[in-house]
mmCIF file of C-alpha atoms in Angstrom:
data_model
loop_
_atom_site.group_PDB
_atom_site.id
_atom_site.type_symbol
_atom_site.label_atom_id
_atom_site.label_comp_id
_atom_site.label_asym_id
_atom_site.label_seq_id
_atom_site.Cartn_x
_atom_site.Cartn_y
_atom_site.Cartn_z
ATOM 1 C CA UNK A 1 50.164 -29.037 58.650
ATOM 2 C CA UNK A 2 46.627 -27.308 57.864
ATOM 3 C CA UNK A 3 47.652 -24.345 59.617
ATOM 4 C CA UNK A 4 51.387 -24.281 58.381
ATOM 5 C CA UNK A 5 49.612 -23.836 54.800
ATOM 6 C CA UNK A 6 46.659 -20.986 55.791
ATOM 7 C CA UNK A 7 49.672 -19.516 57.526
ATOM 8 C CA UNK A 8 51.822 -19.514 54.177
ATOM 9 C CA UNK A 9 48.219 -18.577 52.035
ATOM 10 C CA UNK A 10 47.555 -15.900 54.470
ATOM 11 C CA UNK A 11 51.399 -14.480 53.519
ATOM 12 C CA UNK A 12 51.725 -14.583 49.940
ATOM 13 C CA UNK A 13 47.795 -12.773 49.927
ATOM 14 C CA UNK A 14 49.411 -10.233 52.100
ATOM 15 C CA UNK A 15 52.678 -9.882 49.572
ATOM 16 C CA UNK A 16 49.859 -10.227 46.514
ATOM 17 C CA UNK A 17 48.214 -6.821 47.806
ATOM 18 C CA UNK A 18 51.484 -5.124 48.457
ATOM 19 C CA UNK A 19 52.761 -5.997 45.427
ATOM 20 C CA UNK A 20 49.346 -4.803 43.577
ATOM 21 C CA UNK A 21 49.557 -1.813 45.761
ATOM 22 C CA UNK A 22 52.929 -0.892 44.753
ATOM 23 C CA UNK A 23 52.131 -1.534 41.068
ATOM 24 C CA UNK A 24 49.714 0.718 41.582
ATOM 25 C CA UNK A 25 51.094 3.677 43.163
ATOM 26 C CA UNK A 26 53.859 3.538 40.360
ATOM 27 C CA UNK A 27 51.356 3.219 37.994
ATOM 28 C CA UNK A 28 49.614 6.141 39.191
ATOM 29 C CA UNK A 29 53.289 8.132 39.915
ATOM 30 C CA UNK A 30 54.072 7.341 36.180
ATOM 31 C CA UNK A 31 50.479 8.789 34.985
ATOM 32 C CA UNK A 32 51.235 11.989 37.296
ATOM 33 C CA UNK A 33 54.787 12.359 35.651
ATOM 34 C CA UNK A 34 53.260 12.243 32.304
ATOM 35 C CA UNK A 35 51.278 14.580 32.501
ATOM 36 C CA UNK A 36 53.516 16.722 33.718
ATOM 37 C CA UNK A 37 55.385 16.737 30.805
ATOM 38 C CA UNK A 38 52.885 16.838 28.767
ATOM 39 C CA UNK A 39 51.155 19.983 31.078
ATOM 40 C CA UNK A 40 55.043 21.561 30.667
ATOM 41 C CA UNK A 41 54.679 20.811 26.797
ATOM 42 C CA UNK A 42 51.627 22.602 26.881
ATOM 43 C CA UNK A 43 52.702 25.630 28.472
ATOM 44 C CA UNK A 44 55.730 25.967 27.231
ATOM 45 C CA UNK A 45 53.688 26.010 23.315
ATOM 46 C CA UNK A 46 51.320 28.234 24.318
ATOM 47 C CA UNK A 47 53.900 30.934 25.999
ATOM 48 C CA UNK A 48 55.785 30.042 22.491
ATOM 49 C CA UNK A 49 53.124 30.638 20.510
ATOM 50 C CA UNK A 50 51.823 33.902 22.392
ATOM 51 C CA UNK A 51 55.240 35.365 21.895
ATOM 52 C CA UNK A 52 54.903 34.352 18.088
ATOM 53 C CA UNK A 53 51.761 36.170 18.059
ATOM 54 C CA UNK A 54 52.860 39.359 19.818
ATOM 55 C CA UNK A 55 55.426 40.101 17.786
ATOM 56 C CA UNK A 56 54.105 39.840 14.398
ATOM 57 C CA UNK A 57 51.065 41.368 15.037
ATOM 58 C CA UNK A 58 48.716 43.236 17.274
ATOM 59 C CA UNK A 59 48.901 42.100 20.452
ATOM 60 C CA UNK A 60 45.122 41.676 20.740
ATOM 61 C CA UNK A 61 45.887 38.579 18.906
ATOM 62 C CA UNK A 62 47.390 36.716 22.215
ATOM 63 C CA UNK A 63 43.844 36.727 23.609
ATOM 64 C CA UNK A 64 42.932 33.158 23.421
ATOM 65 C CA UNK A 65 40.852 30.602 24.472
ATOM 66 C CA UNK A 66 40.287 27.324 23.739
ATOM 67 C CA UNK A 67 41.238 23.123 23.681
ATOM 68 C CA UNK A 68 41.815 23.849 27.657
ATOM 69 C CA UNK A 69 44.289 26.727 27.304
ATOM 70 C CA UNK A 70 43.858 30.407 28.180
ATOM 71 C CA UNK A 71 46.123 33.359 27.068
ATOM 72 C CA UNK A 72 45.498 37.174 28.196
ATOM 73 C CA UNK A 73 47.747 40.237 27.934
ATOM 74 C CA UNK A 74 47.550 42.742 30.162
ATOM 75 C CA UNK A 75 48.931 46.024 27.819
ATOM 76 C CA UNK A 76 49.121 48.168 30.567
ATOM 77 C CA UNK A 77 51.320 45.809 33.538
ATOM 78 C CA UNK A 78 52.397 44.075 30.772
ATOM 79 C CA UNK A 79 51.596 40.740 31.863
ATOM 80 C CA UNK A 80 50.528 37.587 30.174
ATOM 81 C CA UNK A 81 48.902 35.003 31.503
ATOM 82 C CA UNK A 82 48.826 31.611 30.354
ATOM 83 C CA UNK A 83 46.480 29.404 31.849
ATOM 84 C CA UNK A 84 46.416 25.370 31.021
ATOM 85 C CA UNK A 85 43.405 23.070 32.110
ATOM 86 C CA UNK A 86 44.354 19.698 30.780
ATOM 87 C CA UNK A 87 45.850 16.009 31.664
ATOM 88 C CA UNK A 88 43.916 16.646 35.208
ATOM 89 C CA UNK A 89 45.780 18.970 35.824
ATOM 90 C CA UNK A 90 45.478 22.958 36.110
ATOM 91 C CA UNK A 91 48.363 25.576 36.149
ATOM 92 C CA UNK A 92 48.737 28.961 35.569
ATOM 93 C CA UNK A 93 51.899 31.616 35.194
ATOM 94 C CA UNK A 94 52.537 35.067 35.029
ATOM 95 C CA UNK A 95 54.940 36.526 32.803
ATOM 96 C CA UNK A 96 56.342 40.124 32.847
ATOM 97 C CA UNK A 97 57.049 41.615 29.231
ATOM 98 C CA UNK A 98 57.655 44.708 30.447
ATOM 99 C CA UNK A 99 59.638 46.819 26.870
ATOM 100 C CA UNK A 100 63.182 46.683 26.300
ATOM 101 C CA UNK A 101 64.335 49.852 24.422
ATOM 102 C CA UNK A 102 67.116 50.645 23.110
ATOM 103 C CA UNK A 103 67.747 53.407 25.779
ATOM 104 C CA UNK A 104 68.057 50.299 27.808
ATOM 105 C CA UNK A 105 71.068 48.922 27.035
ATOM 106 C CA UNK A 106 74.612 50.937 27.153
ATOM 107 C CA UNK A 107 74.928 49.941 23.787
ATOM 108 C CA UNK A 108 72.241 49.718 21.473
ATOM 109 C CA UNK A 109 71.767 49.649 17.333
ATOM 110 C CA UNK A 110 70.003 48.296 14.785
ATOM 111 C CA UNK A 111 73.243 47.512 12.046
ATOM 112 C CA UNK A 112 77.038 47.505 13.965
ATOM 113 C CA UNK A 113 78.021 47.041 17.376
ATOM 114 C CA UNK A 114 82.142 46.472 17.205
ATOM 115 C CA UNK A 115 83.789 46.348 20.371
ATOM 116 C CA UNK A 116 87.399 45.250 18.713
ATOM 117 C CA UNK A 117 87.649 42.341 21.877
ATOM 118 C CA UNK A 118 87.515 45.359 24.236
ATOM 119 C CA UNK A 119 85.157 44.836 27.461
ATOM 120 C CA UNK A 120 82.427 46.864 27.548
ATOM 121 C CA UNK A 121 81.857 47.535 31.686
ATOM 122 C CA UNK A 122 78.399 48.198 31.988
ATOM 123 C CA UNK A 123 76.018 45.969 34.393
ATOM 124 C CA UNK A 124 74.511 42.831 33.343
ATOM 125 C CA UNK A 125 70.883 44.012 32.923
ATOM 126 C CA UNK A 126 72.436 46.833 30.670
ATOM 127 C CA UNK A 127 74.803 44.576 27.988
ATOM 128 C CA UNK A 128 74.598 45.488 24.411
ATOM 129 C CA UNK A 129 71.864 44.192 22.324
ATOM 130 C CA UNK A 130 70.622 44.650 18.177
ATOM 131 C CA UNK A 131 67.128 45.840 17.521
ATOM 132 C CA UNK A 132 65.573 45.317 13.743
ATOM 133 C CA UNK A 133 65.292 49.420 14.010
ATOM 134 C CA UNK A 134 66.279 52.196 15.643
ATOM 135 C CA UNK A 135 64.274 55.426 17.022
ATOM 136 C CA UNK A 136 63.331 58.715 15.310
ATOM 137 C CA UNK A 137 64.573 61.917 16.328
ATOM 138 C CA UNK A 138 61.849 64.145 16.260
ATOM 139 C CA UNK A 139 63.467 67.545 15.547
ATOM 140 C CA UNK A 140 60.761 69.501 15.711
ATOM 141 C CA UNK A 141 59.921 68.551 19.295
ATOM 142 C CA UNK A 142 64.111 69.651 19.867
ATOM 143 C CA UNK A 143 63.634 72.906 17.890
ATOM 144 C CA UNK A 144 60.123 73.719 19.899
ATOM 145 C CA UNK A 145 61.228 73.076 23.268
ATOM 146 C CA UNK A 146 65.283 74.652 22.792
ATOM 147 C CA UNK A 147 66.270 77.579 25.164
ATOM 148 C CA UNK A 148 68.706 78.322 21.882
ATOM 149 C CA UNK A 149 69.673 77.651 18.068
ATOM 150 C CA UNK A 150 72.789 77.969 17.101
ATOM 151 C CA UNK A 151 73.006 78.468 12.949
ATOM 152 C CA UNK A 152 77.593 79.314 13.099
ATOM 153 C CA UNK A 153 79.638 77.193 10.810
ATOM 154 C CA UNK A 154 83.145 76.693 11.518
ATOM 155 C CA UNK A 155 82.454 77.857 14.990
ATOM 156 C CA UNK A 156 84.715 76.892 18.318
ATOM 157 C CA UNK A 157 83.240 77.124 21.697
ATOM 158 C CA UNK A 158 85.855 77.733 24.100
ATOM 159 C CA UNK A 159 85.059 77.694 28.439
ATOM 160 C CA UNK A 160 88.519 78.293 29.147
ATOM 161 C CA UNK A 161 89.215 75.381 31.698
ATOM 162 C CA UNK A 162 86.714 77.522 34.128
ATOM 163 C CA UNK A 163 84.767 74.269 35.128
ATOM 164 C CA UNK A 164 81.227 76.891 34.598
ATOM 165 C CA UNK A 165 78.795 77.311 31.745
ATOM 166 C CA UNK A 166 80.007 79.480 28.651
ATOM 167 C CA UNK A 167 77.307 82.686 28.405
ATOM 168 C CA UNK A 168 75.878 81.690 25.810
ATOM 169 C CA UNK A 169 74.390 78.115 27.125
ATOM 170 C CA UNK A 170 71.728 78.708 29.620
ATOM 171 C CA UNK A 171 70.361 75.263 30.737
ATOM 172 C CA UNK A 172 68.225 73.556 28.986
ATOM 173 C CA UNK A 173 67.996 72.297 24.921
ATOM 174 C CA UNK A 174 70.067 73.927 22.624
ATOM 175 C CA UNK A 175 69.707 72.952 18.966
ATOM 176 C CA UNK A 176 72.994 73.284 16.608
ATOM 177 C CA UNK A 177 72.284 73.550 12.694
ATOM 178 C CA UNK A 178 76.021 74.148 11.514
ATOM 179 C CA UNK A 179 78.707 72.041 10.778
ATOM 180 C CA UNK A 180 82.075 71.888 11.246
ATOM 181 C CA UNK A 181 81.852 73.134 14.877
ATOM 182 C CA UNK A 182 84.255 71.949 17.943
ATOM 183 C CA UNK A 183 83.661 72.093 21.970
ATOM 184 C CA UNK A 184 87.013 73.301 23.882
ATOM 185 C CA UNK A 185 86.511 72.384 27.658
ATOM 186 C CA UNK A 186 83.115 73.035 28.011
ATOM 187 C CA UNK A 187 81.051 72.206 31.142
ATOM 188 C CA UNK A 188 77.392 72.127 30.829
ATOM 189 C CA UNK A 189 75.256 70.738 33.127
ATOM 190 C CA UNK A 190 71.509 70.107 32.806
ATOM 191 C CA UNK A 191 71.853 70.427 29.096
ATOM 192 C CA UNK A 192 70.739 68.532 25.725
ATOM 193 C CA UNK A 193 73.081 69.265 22.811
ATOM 194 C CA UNK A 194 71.504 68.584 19.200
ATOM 195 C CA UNK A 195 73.563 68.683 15.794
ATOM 196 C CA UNK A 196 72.436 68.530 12.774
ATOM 197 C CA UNK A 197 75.372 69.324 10.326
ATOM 198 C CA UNK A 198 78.357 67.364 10.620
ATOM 199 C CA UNK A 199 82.011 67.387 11.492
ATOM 200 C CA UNK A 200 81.094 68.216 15.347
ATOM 201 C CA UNK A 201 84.983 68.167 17.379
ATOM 202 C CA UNK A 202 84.957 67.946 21.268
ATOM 203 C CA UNK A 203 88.808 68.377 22.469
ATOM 204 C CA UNK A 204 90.867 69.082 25.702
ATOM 205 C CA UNK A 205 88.442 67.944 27.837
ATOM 206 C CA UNK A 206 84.217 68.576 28.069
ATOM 207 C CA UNK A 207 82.105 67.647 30.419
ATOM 208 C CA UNK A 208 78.342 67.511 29.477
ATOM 209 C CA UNK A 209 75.508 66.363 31.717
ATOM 210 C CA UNK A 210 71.733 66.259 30.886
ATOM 211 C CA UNK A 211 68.954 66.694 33.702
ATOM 212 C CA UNK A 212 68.346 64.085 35.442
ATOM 213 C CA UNK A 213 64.809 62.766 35.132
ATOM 214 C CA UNK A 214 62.407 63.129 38.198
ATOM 215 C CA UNK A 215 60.070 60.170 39.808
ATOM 216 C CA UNK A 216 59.224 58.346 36.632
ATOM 217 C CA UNK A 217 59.827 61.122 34.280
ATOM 218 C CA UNK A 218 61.189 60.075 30.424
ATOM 219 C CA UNK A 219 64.728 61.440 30.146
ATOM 220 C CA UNK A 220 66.435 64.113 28.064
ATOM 221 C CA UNK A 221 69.588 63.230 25.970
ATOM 222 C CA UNK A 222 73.002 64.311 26.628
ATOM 223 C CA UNK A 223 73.861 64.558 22.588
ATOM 224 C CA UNK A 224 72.230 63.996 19.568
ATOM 225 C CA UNK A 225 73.661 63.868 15.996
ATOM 226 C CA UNK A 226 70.547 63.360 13.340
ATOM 227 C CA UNK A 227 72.596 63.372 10.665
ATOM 228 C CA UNK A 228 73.149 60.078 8.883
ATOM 229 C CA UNK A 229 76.662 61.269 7.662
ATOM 230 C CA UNK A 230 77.933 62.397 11.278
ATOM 231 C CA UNK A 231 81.091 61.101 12.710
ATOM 232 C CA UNK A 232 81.714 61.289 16.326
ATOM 233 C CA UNK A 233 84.755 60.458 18.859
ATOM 234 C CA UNK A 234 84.666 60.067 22.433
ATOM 235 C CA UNK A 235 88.845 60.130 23.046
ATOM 236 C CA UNK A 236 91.855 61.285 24.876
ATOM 237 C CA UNK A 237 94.258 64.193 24.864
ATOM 238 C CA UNK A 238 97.263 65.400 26.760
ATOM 239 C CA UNK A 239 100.314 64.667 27.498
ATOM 240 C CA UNK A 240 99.466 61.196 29.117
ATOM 241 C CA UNK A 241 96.345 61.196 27.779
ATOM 242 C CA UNK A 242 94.719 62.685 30.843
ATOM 243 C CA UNK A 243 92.359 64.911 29.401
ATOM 244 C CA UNK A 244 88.537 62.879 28.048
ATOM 245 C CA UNK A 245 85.599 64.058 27.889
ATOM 246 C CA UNK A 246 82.807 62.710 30.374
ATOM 247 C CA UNK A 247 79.101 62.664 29.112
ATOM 248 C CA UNK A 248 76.358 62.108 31.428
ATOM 249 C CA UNK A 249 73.225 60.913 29.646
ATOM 250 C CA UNK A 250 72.255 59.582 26.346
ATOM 251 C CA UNK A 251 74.353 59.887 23.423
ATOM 252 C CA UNK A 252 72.180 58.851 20.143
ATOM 253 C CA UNK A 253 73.871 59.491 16.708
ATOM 254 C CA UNK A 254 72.206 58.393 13.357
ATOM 255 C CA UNK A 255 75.407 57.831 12.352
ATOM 256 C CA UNK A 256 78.644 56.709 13.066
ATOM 257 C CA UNK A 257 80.166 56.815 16.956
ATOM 258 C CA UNK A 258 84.401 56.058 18.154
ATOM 259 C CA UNK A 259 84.432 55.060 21.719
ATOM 260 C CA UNK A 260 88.301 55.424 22.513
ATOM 261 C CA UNK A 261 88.651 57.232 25.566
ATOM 262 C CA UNK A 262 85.995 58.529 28.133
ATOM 263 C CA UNK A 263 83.948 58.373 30.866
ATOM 264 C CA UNK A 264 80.480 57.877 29.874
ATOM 265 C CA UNK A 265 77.012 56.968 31.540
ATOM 266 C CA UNK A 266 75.285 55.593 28.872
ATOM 267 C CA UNK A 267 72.955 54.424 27.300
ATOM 268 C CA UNK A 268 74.939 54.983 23.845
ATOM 269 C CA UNK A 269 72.245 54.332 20.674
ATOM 270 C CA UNK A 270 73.828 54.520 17.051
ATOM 271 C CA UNK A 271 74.146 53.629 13.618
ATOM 272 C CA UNK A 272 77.643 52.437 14.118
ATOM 273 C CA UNK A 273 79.170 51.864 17.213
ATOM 274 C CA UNK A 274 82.965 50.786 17.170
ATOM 275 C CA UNK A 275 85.184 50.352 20.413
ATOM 276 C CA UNK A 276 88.447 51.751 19.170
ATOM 277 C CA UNK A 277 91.787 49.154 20.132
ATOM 278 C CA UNK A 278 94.527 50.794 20.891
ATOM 279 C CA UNK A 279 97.299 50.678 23.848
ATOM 280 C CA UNK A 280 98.024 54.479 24.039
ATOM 281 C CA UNK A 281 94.018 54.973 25.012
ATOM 282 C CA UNK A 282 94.120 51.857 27.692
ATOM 283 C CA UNK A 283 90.745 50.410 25.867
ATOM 284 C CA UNK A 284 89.573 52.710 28.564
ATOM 285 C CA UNK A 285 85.852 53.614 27.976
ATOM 286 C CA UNK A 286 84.610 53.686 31.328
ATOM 287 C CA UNK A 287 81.000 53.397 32.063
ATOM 288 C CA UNK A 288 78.949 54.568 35.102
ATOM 289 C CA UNK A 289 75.808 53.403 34.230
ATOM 290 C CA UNK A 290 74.957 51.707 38.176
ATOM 291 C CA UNK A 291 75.945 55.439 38.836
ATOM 292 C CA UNK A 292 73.425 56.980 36.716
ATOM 293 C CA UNK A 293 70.981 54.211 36.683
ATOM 294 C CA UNK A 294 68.018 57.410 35.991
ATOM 295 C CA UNK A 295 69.136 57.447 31.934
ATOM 296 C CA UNK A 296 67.994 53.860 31.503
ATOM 297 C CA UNK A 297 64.607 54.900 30.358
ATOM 298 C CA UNK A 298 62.538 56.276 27.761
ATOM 299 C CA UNK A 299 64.012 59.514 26.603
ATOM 300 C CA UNK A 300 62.013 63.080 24.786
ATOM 301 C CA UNK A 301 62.808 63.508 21.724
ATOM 302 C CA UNK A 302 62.165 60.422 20.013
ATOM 303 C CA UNK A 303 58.703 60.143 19.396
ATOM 304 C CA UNK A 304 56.304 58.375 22.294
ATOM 305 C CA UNK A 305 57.388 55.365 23.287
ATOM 306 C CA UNK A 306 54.184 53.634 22.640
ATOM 307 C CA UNK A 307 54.636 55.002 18.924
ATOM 308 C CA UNK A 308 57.010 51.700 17.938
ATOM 309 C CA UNK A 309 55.923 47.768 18.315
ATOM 310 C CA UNK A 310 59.148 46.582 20.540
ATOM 311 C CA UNK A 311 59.975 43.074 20.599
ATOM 312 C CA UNK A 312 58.293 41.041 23.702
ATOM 313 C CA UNK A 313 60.721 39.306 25.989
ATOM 314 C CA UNK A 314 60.151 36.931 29.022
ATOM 315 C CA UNK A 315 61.267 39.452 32.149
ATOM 316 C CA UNK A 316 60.331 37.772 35.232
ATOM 317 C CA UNK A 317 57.477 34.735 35.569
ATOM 318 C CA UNK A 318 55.901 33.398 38.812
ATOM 319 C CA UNK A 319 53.758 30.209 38.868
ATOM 320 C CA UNK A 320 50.455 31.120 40.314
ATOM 321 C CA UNK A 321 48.920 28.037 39.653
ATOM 322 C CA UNK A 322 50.437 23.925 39.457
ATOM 323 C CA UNK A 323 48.198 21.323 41.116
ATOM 324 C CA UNK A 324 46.569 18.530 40.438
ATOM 325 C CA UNK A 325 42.701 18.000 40.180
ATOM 326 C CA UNK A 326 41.071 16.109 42.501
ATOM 327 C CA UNK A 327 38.266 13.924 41.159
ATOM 328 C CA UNK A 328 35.287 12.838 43.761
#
């Protein structure tokens, strides 16, 4: 009988410690979880706040530390780093910021982007987006560095269908101070095209190309219209509307731009940019910007890049860092 009882003391001590023990590991798996959120909560306020900081002021401000948290921007990888000692636990991550410009996207402005329900084709990485501003054309960098400067009004440019420059447009920047002007089946390649008046016509069918950058070179633009009054359509002519124009590089207007027809790289940077709807053009704006993927950059002409305070975005983030401490 004695033993019958030590045997049934000796089992319910046994249960007793495994039932402490496993209170205790869940006690000590709860602990862990919370402060995991509250490491995540944390982070996630301090990336928050860094972002906060960035873009409403310089971003020396992000360089913090204190109450266990670290933040440090690196302005030339454009990194941050947020580091979090706290809860006993330490973590770190790295997050890219690299600048997202409006010669970025294969449609960018500041005021209207209408696409009329039309698709616009470009990759993922290159979808529209609104900025609070939009770049300066810096004319006199145009006007210093042009092969040419055209001053006609009520002028047409004619290459005849011969698929070769005109005469008169050696490669390179050529500045155009008239209005009124039109573009009759032009092919220029390696060129920048700059107008200043208004009431600039392409018809039939143009082709214009900029140079393509080299290594990590900032682009040239394909066209630029500085005036604020300029209207400009990309469309379709012919018979079967088979004749469009196809523009290799940026297109930037300060004012208003009609996408109906066309073949276009990208990116395209106005004032106004409307997607025109209508069946006899096919919604047909076709864009070849994983073609011409060189464009997608800074581009001459527009001041330096560093010049403008651009909106910080989360790029790409690794965790360096997520462990708990260990305590002797």
């Amino acid at each position: 009988m004695l033993v019958a009882v030590l045997m049934i003391f000796v089992v319910f001590s046994f249960t007793g410690v495994a039932v402490l023990n496993v209170s205790y590991i869940s006690t000590v798996a709860s602990t862990e979880t919370i402060n995991n959120i509250k490491l995540q909560y944390a982070m996630e306020s301090s990336v928050n706040e860094s972002l906060w900081r960035m873009n409403n002021g310089p971003d020396s401000l992000i360089n913090v530390e204190a109450d266990g948290i670290t933040t440090l921007f690196d302005p030339v990888l454009n990194v941050l780093s947020v580091k979090v000692d706290k809860f006993q636990m330490e973590t770190e991550i790295l997050l890219d910021l690299s600048e997202d410009t409006h010669f970025d996207r294969a449609l960018a402005s500041d005021e209207t982007i209408n696409t009329n329900g039309n698709d616009v084709d470009a990759d993922e990485e290159n979808q529209s987006r609104f900025f609070s501003f939009m770049p300066e054309v810096d004319l006199d960098y145009f006007t210093d560095n042009a092969v040419a400067i055209h001053t006609e009004n009520f002028h047409r440019w004619d290459g005849g269908g011969k698929h070769e420059d005109d005469e008169d447009f050696d490669e390179g920047i050529h500045v155009f101070t008239g209005s009124f002007l039109e573009f009759k089946k032009m092919h220029l390649y390696n060129h920048t095209l700059v107008f200043t008046g208004r009431y600039i016509l392409f018809s039939d069918d143009n082709e214009i190309s900029a140079p393509v950058p080299v290594d990590s070179a900032d682009a040239l633009p394909a066209l630029v219209f500085s005036n604020s009054d300029s209207y400009f359509e990309i469309e379709a002519e012919g018979k079967n509307y088979d004749k469009e124009d196809k523009i290799n590089g940026a297109i930037y207007t300060a004012g208003t731009i009609i996408l109906k027809k066309g073949e276009l790289s990208g990116p395209i940077v106005g004032k106004t940019i409307t997607m025109e709807h209508g069946e006899e053009y096919n919604n047909q704006i076709d864009f070849k910007d994983t073609e011409h993927p060189k464009h997608y950059r800074w581009t001459k002409g527009f001041k330096n890049k560093k010049h403008y305070d651009w909106p910080k975005q989360i790029g790409r983030w690794k965790t360096k860092k997520w462990k708990k401490k260990h305590h002797a």
